[in-house]
């Protein structure tokens, strides 16, 4: 199958799409940086960052049917969430836990992305619990197709389920059980592990005895691929192939994106206790955004004038989102009592 | 109407729901060709096929998690956990995930999931085939917890569970699977989740129970009526969460005496909540202490018959407790 794939999927991307990918990475970065500033200013209480993960997430997002395919994200998926169709304002409302927070109405901590409209699934904070649930979403897709309830080619319907998590979280049994179902039932699913080397302070060697997370795919009878997660186009290629596999009845794929978190784990973490500044500096040289920017400039697709435009636009969006969210009211205290049970249908 | 066992009524409910709604599917260990280790799904694999009656891998966490995902995708999964004792590996998926999804998504995602599992002892199952686990889950808002004690209710409540847009834990008294028989309409009826049922009307004392113990409580009530002329009311709670406070209060206000019976261990069991509700809201109607009759506070039910019977609450023990409290 792969020998027939003559041209890499990336060659199918228009310049317009490439620029959109760049824009989404940039927007995510600027939103994220503002969150750190707001935290330093004491205006918000918690932030967990996607800085460094933008290529992995944007490459993934652009490979699927965004807003239609199920996406079960984790807390680091800001860029992914934005690319699927949530906004900087959505994120900021969640960050401030204000009225209008579309993810949880202020109930969840920030970065618990959710949109029923966009088929982004609301998750908990329990790492990896979303993986077997994503197998359930993929199971439902396959079930509907097998039962003739939907046309497998109907692109208005979800045709795959994507979930993300960190490499440390793959130590959980949930991950194993989820991938096992995906293998046994040949499910249209992608599990994207964003391997940033650390789980808070614990390095990957303390999580697993194999070199690559994706090496374990064979244990589930699914395809495993390891990819440079700081290279957005390499990510796109791998994810596109995984998506086509899912769409065409080829089963699940375990994608491992090797990347690095360029910030502490969260605003509550101090990463100086467990990793050297030299190591962090080395990885900053591989910043996925500057890397993509250089590529696009070399290709003559992106100019300095355009970069300045994007930066101005990002600043405006972030400013507006920040202002609106900060000014928004807090939820009514009694909102604590709502949404315990869904009402019965008649 | 047909006279049938509790487990036959459950099978009938699942059969009808599978036929009624193509979103309904069943998964769990051995639910396919084997028809379940208790045969609750007997014949459904042959009738509905491998797509809708699915032997799961031997992994409870994922049986529930698959159900959650499929339910979020608006299918109507019925997940079977082979014994309630094995639900613990799925505890996080039930308590942190299924129960909290509607709340945490601000009402955007529902989890219309049914988890069926046989519970309870007295069947020679030892520590790990005898447990009563309902009180863990009855402590979790967002879940519904249902335990039928008659074939009629088993069918009607299970159909309600399948149609409920929320996660429902459906505990089945396995000792009563074949021991409890009753009339079951062949029609498509439901029994609503929520209201308790007066299993036997009486004036002297209220006995609150569910599942196997509700069945036994009725037997005990008939016995004390016959032998002692005591007129005991038996309230079959049926739905443990949300709790039917009104039914509890109405009954105890009428009789002035409350005995709560459950087969789980005594301390922190479901009966503690029933007792607290009565103490809170019916104190001035009480004509005696609220009593609990339950299993002993040991880790689980032993295998040896003598110890098992020591552990198990039975009609004689209930009758004795009714007499004691009535005499107070
Ligand atoms: C089950 C569970 N245990 C512990 C935690 C606390 N915790 C949150 S994130 C995290 C580290 C996760 O690391 P990894 O999976 O590598 O993802 P990363 O944050 O590096 O992207 C831990 C221990 C949790 N959220 N859930
Ligand atoms: Mg990590």
XYZ file of C-alpha atoms and ligand atoms in Angstrom:
701
model
C 0.000 0.000 0.000
C 2.702 2.505 0.979
C 4.780 1.593 -2.071
C 1.876 2.785 -4.206
C 1.922 6.098 -2.380
C 4.198 7.880 -4.772
C 3.714 11.470 -3.685
C 3.656 12.439 -0.032
C 0.285 13.745 1.122
C 1.846 17.147 1.843
C 2.314 17.741 -1.872
C -1.464 17.980 -2.119
C -1.606 20.935 0.248
C -2.309 24.269 -1.408
C -0.301 27.338 -0.478
C -3.429 28.686 1.096
C -3.719 25.645 3.344
C -0.046 25.799 4.246
C -0.524 29.399 5.316
C -3.604 28.475 7.298
C -1.565 25.839 9.118
C 1.078 28.404 9.885
C -1.550 30.832 11.105
C -3.111 28.299 13.434
C 0.257 27.431 14.937
C 1.035 31.086 15.443
C -2.352 31.892 16.938
C -2.060 28.992 19.370
C 1.397 30.176 20.434
C 0.278 33.748 21.008
C -2.836 32.712 22.932
C -0.691 30.409 25.032
C 1.912 33.085 25.746
C -0.829 35.447 26.864
C -2.079 32.832 29.302
C 1.372 32.676 30.894
C 1.398 36.476 31.182
C -2.050 36.470 32.747
C -0.868 33.896 35.223
C 2.183 35.954 36.167
C -0.117 38.933 36.618
C -2.238 36.910 38.999
C -5.325 37.268 36.812
C -5.775 33.553 36.299
C -4.929 30.674 38.583
C -3.808 27.909 36.237
C -2.435 27.332 32.777
C -1.196 24.210 31.044
C 0.702 24.925 27.890
C 0.904 23.648 24.320
C 4.068 25.559 23.494
C 6.316 23.255 21.494
C 3.466 20.923 20.508
C 1.932 23.092 17.805
C 3.308 21.219 14.806
C 2.184 17.859 16.121
C -1.324 19.128 16.708
C -1.766 21.197 13.577
C -0.366 18.465 11.362
C -2.910 16.144 12.960
C -5.850 18.510 12.725
C -5.424 19.223 9.042
C -5.317 15.530 8.198
C -8.803 14.753 9.471
C -12.278 16.018 8.707
C -12.221 18.859 11.181
C -15.439 19.534 13.052
C -16.942 16.252 11.866
C -14.609 13.431 12.904
C -14.611 12.775 16.636
C -11.686 14.266 18.517
C -11.065 13.331 22.138
C -8.256 15.657 23.141
C -6.103 16.103 26.228
C -5.234 19.208 28.163
C -2.287 20.143 25.957
C -4.330 20.315 22.750
C -4.842 24.071 22.432
C -3.609 24.237 18.829
C -5.663 21.177 17.888
C -8.765 22.628 19.488
C -8.320 25.970 17.708
C -7.732 24.264 14.372
C -10.951 22.300 14.724
C -12.897 25.483 15.174
C -12.844 26.733 18.738
C -11.672 30.299 19.188
C -9.206 32.286 21.239
C -12.192 33.701 23.087
C -13.478 30.200 23.884
C -10.131 29.371 25.403
C -9.924 32.619 27.363
C -13.437 32.190 28.752
C -12.369 28.772 29.976
C -9.122 30.164 31.343
C -10.998 32.738 33.395
C -13.872 30.268 34.073
C -16.429 32.873 33.114
C -19.975 32.848 31.806
C -19.935 31.708 28.202
C -17.086 29.230 28.665
C -18.215 26.865 25.917
C -16.187 23.934 27.169
C -17.767 23.446 30.572
C -19.573 26.592 31.680
C -16.771 27.252 34.135
C -16.977 23.861 35.810
C -13.708 22.393 34.563
C -10.163 23.624 34.901
C -8.812 25.429 31.830
C -7.825 23.520 28.684
C -10.517 20.877 29.006
C -11.578 21.476 25.434
C -15.056 20.522 24.378
C -17.565 21.297 21.693
C -20.505 19.078 20.909
C -21.082 21.099 17.753
C -17.561 20.325 16.524
C -17.489 16.741 17.836
C -14.769 17.578 20.323
C -15.378 15.349 23.326
C -15.394 16.675 26.862
C -12.743 14.872 28.875
C -11.827 14.487 32.512
C -8.410 15.181 34.004
C -7.736 11.490 34.478
C -4.984 10.771 31.988
C -5.639 8.112 29.337
C -9.253 7.536 30.385
C -10.246 9.050 27.043
C -8.445 6.370 25.031
C -10.852 3.447 25.486
C -13.748 5.896 25.203
C -12.354 6.922 21.831
C -12.349 3.262 20.890
C -16.041 3.406 21.814
C -16.596 6.370 19.522
C -14.770 4.557 16.734
C -16.804 1.458 17.522
C -19.983 3.507 17.087
C -18.774 4.764 13.711
C -18.104 1.252 12.520
C -21.359 -0.018 14.023
C -23.426 2.560 12.148
C -21.628 1.750 8.918
C -21.964 -2.007 9.340
C -25.657 -1.684 10.216
C -26.254 0.473 7.161
C -27.327 3.397 9.338
C -24.846 5.677 7.528
C -22.999 5.653 4.256
C -19.288 5.097 4.976
C -18.474 7.656 2.290
C -20.721 10.347 3.745
C -18.276 13.073 4.764
C -20.925 14.880 6.789
C -20.675 12.004 9.292
C -17.758 11.175 11.589
C -15.594 8.541 9.921
C -12.794 8.308 12.438
C -12.078 9.052 16.072
C -8.831 10.694 17.112
C -7.502 10.875 20.631
C -4.360 12.431 22.062
C -2.337 11.942 25.196
C 1.198 12.221 26.493
C 3.798 9.472 26.502
C 3.686 9.124 30.285
C -0.027 8.491 30.157
C 0.513 5.430 27.984
C 1.572 3.638 31.163
C -2.084 3.537 32.166
C -4.133 0.389 31.667
C -6.825 2.438 29.950
C -4.473 3.002 27.055
C -3.760 -0.696 26.678
C -7.412 -1.695 26.861
C -8.412 0.996 24.386
C -5.821 0.042 21.796
C -6.623 -3.607 22.296
C -10.241 -2.979 21.308
C -9.070 -0.885 18.388
C -6.984 -3.813 17.187
C -9.474 -6.593 17.829
C -12.331 -4.695 16.208
C -10.284 -3.048 13.491
C -11.612 0.355 14.502
C -11.343 3.613 12.548
C -9.234 5.299 15.165
C -6.025 7.232 15.590
C -4.205 7.436 18.885
C -1.746 10.306 18.769
C 0.840 10.198 21.524
C 2.589 13.514 21.932
C 5.886 12.322 23.317
C 7.529 15.315 24.944
C 9.969 13.159 26.910
C 8.566 14.033 30.341
C 5.501 13.313 32.401
C 5.794 16.298 34.695
C 9.283 15.424 36.005
C 9.473 11.758 35.099
C 11.455 10.969 31.934
C 10.327 8.417 29.402
C 12.904 5.802 30.469
C 11.044 5.553 33.766
C 7.736 4.968 31.955
C 8.635 2.236 29.490
C 11.429 -0.106 28.565
C 10.987 0.339 24.820
C 12.571 3.142 22.852
C 9.469 4.281 21.053
C 5.879 4.316 22.211
C 4.873 3.277 18.704
C 6.889 0.053 19.056
C 4.018 -1.255 21.137
C 1.559 -1.033 18.232
C 2.441 -4.539 17.121
C 1.096 -5.843 20.436
C -2.333 -4.627 19.343
C -2.091 -5.652 15.729
C -2.276 -2.064 14.579
C 0.092 0.150 12.635
C 2.555 2.192 14.684
C 4.482 5.165 13.353
C 7.042 7.398 15.000
C 7.388 10.848 13.531
C 9.204 14.123 14.167
C 6.492 16.020 15.985
C 8.183 19.341 15.445
C 7.858 19.013 11.689
C 4.307 19.942 10.812
C 4.458 18.525 7.305
C 5.921 15.216 8.422
C 3.117 15.099 10.981
C 0.574 15.832 8.292
C 1.899 13.055 6.067
C 1.740 10.442 8.792
C -1.645 11.567 10.054
C -3.096 11.745 6.568
C -2.051 8.182 5.917
C -3.538 7.129 9.257
C -6.777 8.950 8.442
C -7.043 7.311 5.017
C -6.441 3.966 6.673
C -9.297 4.626 9.069
C -11.615 5.919 6.345
C -10.957 2.908 4.169
C -11.498 0.152 6.681
C -7.805 -0.355 7.371
C -8.104 -0.073 11.141
C -6.375 1.951 13.786
C -3.016 3.689 13.877
C -0.794 4.571 16.782
C 1.120 7.738 15.929
C 3.932 8.857 18.159
C 5.001 12.461 17.678
C 8.424 13.113 19.164
C 8.340 16.610 20.509
C 9.218 18.664 23.553
C 7.317 20.832 25.943
C 9.144 24.129 25.915
C 7.542 25.328 29.146
C 7.146 23.778 32.583
C 4.398 21.156 32.813
C 1.929 23.767 34.013
C 1.893 27.051 35.824
C 2.308 25.061 39.046
C 5.507 23.367 37.923
C 9.160 24.400 38.158
C 11.054 22.363 35.599
C 14.494 23.450 36.794
C 14.494 20.659 39.333
C 14.455 17.903 36.727
C 15.896 19.150 33.457
C 18.843 21.313 32.490
C 18.551 24.723 30.889
C 20.901 23.490 28.170
C 18.474 20.754 27.231
C 15.599 23.220 27.050
C 17.685 25.623 24.951
C 18.634 22.832 22.547
C 14.976 22.078 21.935
C 14.075 25.742 21.548
C 16.303 25.707 18.491
C 13.892 23.142 17.070
C 10.888 25.356 17.700
C 8.199 23.990 15.366
C 6.913 27.415 14.412
C 10.221 29.019 13.425
C 11.034 25.827 11.578
C 7.847 25.945 9.506
C 8.243 29.665 9.023
C 11.753 29.213 7.580
C 10.472 26.526 5.264
C 7.580 28.633 4.006
C 9.865 31.620 3.509
C 12.392 29.535 1.614
C 9.570 28.254 -0.592
C 8.508 31.830 -1.237
C 5.088 31.161 0.263
C 5.480 33.350 3.314
C 6.904 36.866 3.277
C 7.951 39.131 6.117
C 5.014 41.398 5.324
C 2.654 38.471 5.667
C 4.270 37.414 8.938
C 3.761 40.944 10.271
C 0.127 40.760 9.201
C -0.413 37.466 10.972
C 1.290 38.751 14.099
C -0.916 41.842 14.145
C -4.007 39.730 13.618
C -2.995 37.344 16.384
C -2.349 40.242 18.757
C -5.769 41.726 17.997
C -7.542 38.405 18.495
C -5.737 37.649 21.694
C -6.287 41.163 23.056
C -9.968 41.068 22.242
C -10.418 37.569 23.664
C -8.531 38.419 26.812
C -10.496 41.639 27.371
C -13.870 40.068 26.742
C -13.140 37.079 28.962
C -11.752 39.161 31.785
C -14.803 41.419 31.703
C -17.290 38.565 31.527
C -19.208 37.755 34.702
C -18.544 34.665 36.773
C -21.133 31.906 36.628
C -24.032 32.158 39.051
C -23.099 30.200 42.191
C -26.232 28.101 41.740
C -24.849 26.821 38.423
C -23.117 24.354 40.710
C -26.408 22.496 40.875
C -27.173 22.181 37.165
C -26.650 19.401 34.611
C -26.469 16.467 37.004
C -28.867 14.374 34.914
C -29.892 14.752 31.314
C -33.676 15.079 31.055
C -35.672 12.089 29.857
C -36.816 12.093 26.272
C -40.512 11.626 25.707
C -48.961 -12.341 30.876
C -46.516 -15.114 31.377
C -45.073 -16.554 34.528
C -41.320 -16.389 34.314
C -38.098 -16.074 36.260
C -36.291 -12.831 36.886
C -33.554 -13.681 34.411
C -36.083 -14.596 31.732
C -37.685 -11.206 32.224
C -34.309 -9.518 31.771
C -33.681 -11.462 28.589
C -37.114 -10.499 27.332
C -36.393 -6.825 28.013
C -33.114 -6.931 26.110
C -34.665 -8.854 23.243
C -37.425 -6.279 22.922
C -35.054 -3.324 23.142
C -32.735 -4.808 20.508
C -35.734 -5.298 18.250
C -37.144 -1.842 18.947
C -34.035 0.302 18.475
C -31.122 -0.528 16.220
C -28.879 1.711 18.302
C -29.042 -0.828 21.113
C -26.186 -3.302 21.349
C -24.829 -5.614 24.039
C -21.264 -6.233 24.994
C -19.534 -8.070 27.802
C -17.657 -11.264 28.516
C -19.247 -14.393 27.041
C -22.462 -12.585 26.115
C -22.321 -13.920 22.527
C -22.580 -17.584 21.642
C -22.494 -18.583 25.301
C -25.407 -16.261 26.018
C -23.727 -15.018 29.187
C -22.450 -17.147 32.039
C -25.909 -16.874 33.623
C -27.611 -17.040 30.205
C -29.129 -13.599 30.501
C -28.393 -12.970 26.810
C -29.237 -16.463 25.616
C -30.188 -16.587 21.954
C -29.597 -12.902 21.288
C -26.378 -13.513 19.385
C -28.188 -15.923 17.084
C -31.071 -13.512 16.630
C -29.255 -10.189 16.248
C -25.806 -11.198 15.055
C -22.221 -10.501 15.982
C -22.429 -6.771 15.308
C -25.016 -6.230 18.013
C -24.140 -8.880 20.573
C -20.408 -8.660 21.038
C -18.059 -10.760 23.116
C -15.723 -8.211 24.663
C -12.105 -8.752 25.558
C -11.732 -9.819 29.183
C -11.268 -6.271 30.433
C -13.963 -4.504 32.447
C -12.527 -1.017 32.265
C -12.842 -1.085 28.512
C -16.242 -2.776 28.506
C -17.520 0.305 30.290
C -15.342 2.781 28.390
C -16.449 1.401 25.019
C -19.978 1.837 26.273
C -19.279 5.423 27.279
C -17.777 6.304 23.907
C -20.546 4.592 21.988
C -23.134 6.269 24.198
C -21.603 9.677 23.572
C -21.972 8.813 19.901
C -25.680 8.239 20.681
C -25.797 4.495 20.469
C -27.523 2.690 23.350
C -25.022 0.236 24.796
C -25.910 -2.428 27.321
C -22.659 -3.439 28.973
C -22.555 -6.575 31.040
C -20.051 -6.970 33.836
C -19.990 -10.697 34.483
C -20.054 -10.310 38.283
C -20.410 -7.093 40.263
C -17.208 -8.098 42.026
C -15.365 -7.329 38.772
C -16.758 -3.861 38.323
C -13.953 -2.361 40.396
C -11.454 -2.160 37.502
C -14.050 0.023 35.766
C -14.693 2.205 38.792
C -12.875 5.219 37.385
C -14.660 4.969 34.061
C -18.011 4.859 35.822
C -17.429 7.392 38.565
C -15.055 9.886 36.952
C -16.204 9.546 33.392
C -19.764 8.318 32.824
C -21.182 10.056 35.888
C -19.496 13.404 35.255
C -19.696 13.796 31.501
C -23.017 15.621 31.367
C -21.994 17.923 34.191
C -18.492 18.674 32.985
C -19.624 19.380 29.433
C -22.222 21.864 30.644
C -24.940 19.556 29.399
C -23.485 19.019 25.931
C -22.583 15.321 26.033
C -24.854 12.661 27.447
C -23.952 9.091 28.314
C -27.036 6.925 27.707
C -25.359 3.800 28.987
C -26.710 0.763 30.819
C -24.339 -1.351 32.884
C -25.912 -4.636 33.968
C -24.281 -6.825 36.530
C -25.296 -9.663 38.839
C -24.600 -8.949 42.488
C -25.053 -10.569 45.868
C -24.303 -13.779 47.685
C -25.741 -16.969 48.951
C -24.777 -18.875 45.830
C -21.494 -20.432 46.900
C -19.493 -17.761 45.140
C -17.047 -16.896 47.862
C -15.377 -13.548 48.223
C -15.350 -12.633 44.545
C -18.698 -13.778 43.220
C -20.903 -12.536 46.033
C -20.324 -8.855 46.526
C -22.906 -6.125 46.889
C -21.353 -2.953 45.507
C -24.345 -0.643 45.168
C -23.420 1.795 47.896
C -20.181 2.824 46.153
C -22.196 3.955 43.189
C -25.245 5.267 45.027
C -22.851 7.900 46.395
C -22.247 9.322 42.917
C -24.614 11.974 41.558
C -24.856 11.643 37.799
C -25.396 7.897 38.026
C -28.702 6.146 38.403
C -28.660 2.945 40.422
C -31.428 0.404 39.970
C -32.016 -2.978 41.623
C -35.183 -4.922 40.770
C -36.663 -7.636 42.948
C -39.443 -8.989 40.730
C -39.552 -10.194 37.131
C -42.130 -7.518 36.319
C -39.888 -4.733 37.572
C -36.776 -6.325 36.107
C -38.196 -6.103 32.609
C -39.770 -2.676 32.988
C -36.825 -1.089 34.737
C -34.264 -2.511 32.351
C -36.189 -1.086 29.420
C -36.261 2.280 31.192
C -32.516 2.035 31.788
C -31.824 1.397 28.117
C -33.930 4.419 27.162
C -32.555 6.701 29.864
C -30.173 9.404 28.592
C -27.972 8.920 31.662
C -25.636 6.174 32.835
C -27.636 3.562 34.727
C -26.117 0.872 36.901
C -28.471 -2.063 36.885
C -27.705 -4.555 39.628
C -29.375 -7.929 39.352
C -29.870 -10.183 42.396
C -28.219 -13.288 41.034
C -29.541 -15.518 43.786
C -32.994 -14.575 42.546
C -32.274 -15.072 38.839
C -34.153 -18.357 38.810
C -35.536 -18.429 42.350
C -37.773 -15.393 41.865
C -40.738 -15.934 39.574
C -43.675 -13.774 38.698
C -46.115 -12.553 36.113
C -44.615 -10.515 33.289
C -46.645 -8.821 30.569
C -45.487 -9.596 27.049
C -46.279 -5.998 26.116
C -43.838 -3.134 25.702
C -44.171 -1.525 29.131
C -41.631 0.333 31.225
C -41.297 0.866 34.952
C -39.986 4.358 35.651
C -36.594 4.779 37.295
C -37.097 6.695 40.530
C -40.234 5.644 42.386
C -40.102 2.965 45.046
C -42.857 0.359 45.216
C -44.940 -0.798 48.124
C -44.394 -4.537 47.873
C -46.713 -5.270 50.763
C -48.950 -2.826 52.559
C -48.960 -2.813 56.330
C -49.592 -0.633 59.368
C -47.250 -1.777 62.140
C -43.733 -1.403 60.808
C -41.943 -0.381 57.606
C -39.299 -2.622 56.116
C -37.112 -0.962 53.494
C -35.174 -3.223 51.162
C -34.206 -3.846 47.557
C -33.184 -6.718 45.321
C -32.982 -10.125 46.953
C -33.659 -8.603 50.353
C -36.918 -7.044 49.158
C -37.995 -10.490 47.989
C -37.018 -11.955 51.363
C -38.660 -9.102 53.249
C -42.012 -9.943 51.679
C -41.593 -13.586 52.696
C -40.673 -12.491 56.220
C -43.654 -10.112 56.383
C -46.044 -12.902 55.429
C -44.457 -15.100 58.067
C -44.875 -12.593 60.918
C -48.404 -11.843 59.738
C -49.207 -15.527 59.964
C -47.345 -16.339 63.109
C -47.482 -13.124 65.130
C -50.258 -11.054 63.628
C -47.796 -8.286 62.784
C -48.799 -6.193 59.793
C -45.505 -5.168 58.187
C -45.216 -2.866 55.208
C -42.442 -3.712 52.751
C -41.089 -0.893 50.620
C -39.075 -2.156 47.674
C -36.775 0.776 46.980
C -36.034 -0.438 43.393
C -34.151 2.753 42.498
C -31.364 3.568 44.930
C -30.271 6.716 43.128
C -32.040 9.091 42.797
C -33.540 8.054 46.103
C -37.331 8.137 46.522
C -37.381 10.059 49.797
C -41.098 10.611 49.664
C -41.918 6.919 49.591
C -39.635 6.303 52.551
C -41.113 9.147 54.567
C -44.708 8.354 53.671
C -44.339 4.791 54.852
C -42.532 5.535 58.082
C -44.966 8.329 58.951
C -47.727 5.764 58.669
C -46.116 2.976 60.707
C -43.736 4.826 63.046
C -41.148 2.085 62.808
C -38.382 1.513 60.311
C -36.216 -1.508 59.615
C -33.735 -1.239 56.779
C -32.496 -4.504 55.308
C -29.560 -4.976 52.956
C -27.132 -7.761 52.323
C -24.061 -5.553 51.893
C -21.948 -5.059 54.993
C -23.590 -2.895 57.569
C -21.302 0.069 58.035
C -21.655 2.894 55.478
C -24.073 0.768 53.488
C -27.127 2.059 51.648
C -29.295 1.567 54.721
C -27.313 4.230 56.536
C -28.686 6.811 54.118
C -32.227 5.539 54.492
C -31.840 5.758 58.271
C -30.452 9.285 57.992
C -33.349 10.429 55.813
C -35.807 9.107 58.378
C -33.916 10.652 61.298
C -33.796 13.982 59.470
C -37.313 14.270 58.205
C -39.540 11.894 60.133
C -38.087 12.048 63.622
C -41.292 13.077 65.315
C -43.209 10.207 63.723
C -40.889 7.539 65.060
C -42.059 5.108 67.637
C -38.767 3.272 68.017
C -35.151 3.358 66.861
C -34.394 3.037 63.169
C -32.828 -0.395 62.853
C -30.568 -1.855 60.216
C -30.236 -5.522 59.428
C -27.303 -6.199 57.128
C -24.230 -8.311 56.495
C -21.353 -8.287 58.958
C -18.429 -5.892 58.625
C -15.956 -8.340 57.145
C -14.112 -7.899 53.839
C -16.388 -10.219 51.876
C -18.627 -13.271 52.001
C -16.760 -16.525 52.745
C -17.109 -19.623 50.592
C -17.833 -22.258 53.227
C -21.566 -22.853 53.451
C -21.685 -22.350 57.219
C -19.953 -18.998 57.018
C -21.910 -17.954 53.954
C -25.177 -18.576 55.735
C -23.904 -16.697 58.767
C -23.196 -13.735 56.491
C -26.412 -13.834 54.483
C -29.525 -12.068 55.643
C -32.504 -14.395 55.105
C -36.271 -14.377 55.718
C -35.893 -15.810 59.231
C -33.414 -13.148 60.270
C -35.675 -10.470 58.827
C -38.715 -11.932 60.609
C -36.812 -11.892 63.887
C -35.783 -8.279 63.375
C -39.379 -7.319 62.555
C -40.589 -8.965 65.758
C -37.920 -7.267 67.870
C -38.630 -3.820 66.540
C -42.386 -4.256 66.636
C -42.095 -5.209 70.300
C -40.039 -2.141 71.131
C -4.614 9.212 36.384
C -3.864 10.447 36.650
N -2.779 10.412 37.462
C -2.084 11.540 37.679
C -2.439 12.728 37.113
C -1.620 13.985 37.360
N -0.909 14.342 36.120
C -1.434 15.222 35.250
S -0.538 15.384 33.876
C 0.602 14.281 34.405
C 1.777 13.946 33.532
C 1.351 13.518 32.175
O 2.472 13.337 31.374
P 2.348 12.902 29.871
O 1.353 11.845 29.715
O 3.701 12.610 29.340
O 1.722 14.191 29.158
P 2.365 15.647 29.059
O 1.802 16.434 30.204
O 3.836 15.507 29.154
O 1.927 16.182 27.758
C 0.272 13.813 35.675
C 1.095 12.877 36.469
C -3.597 12.724 36.293
N -4.049 13.841 35.740
N -4.263 11.590 36.057
Mg 4.939 13.934 28.334
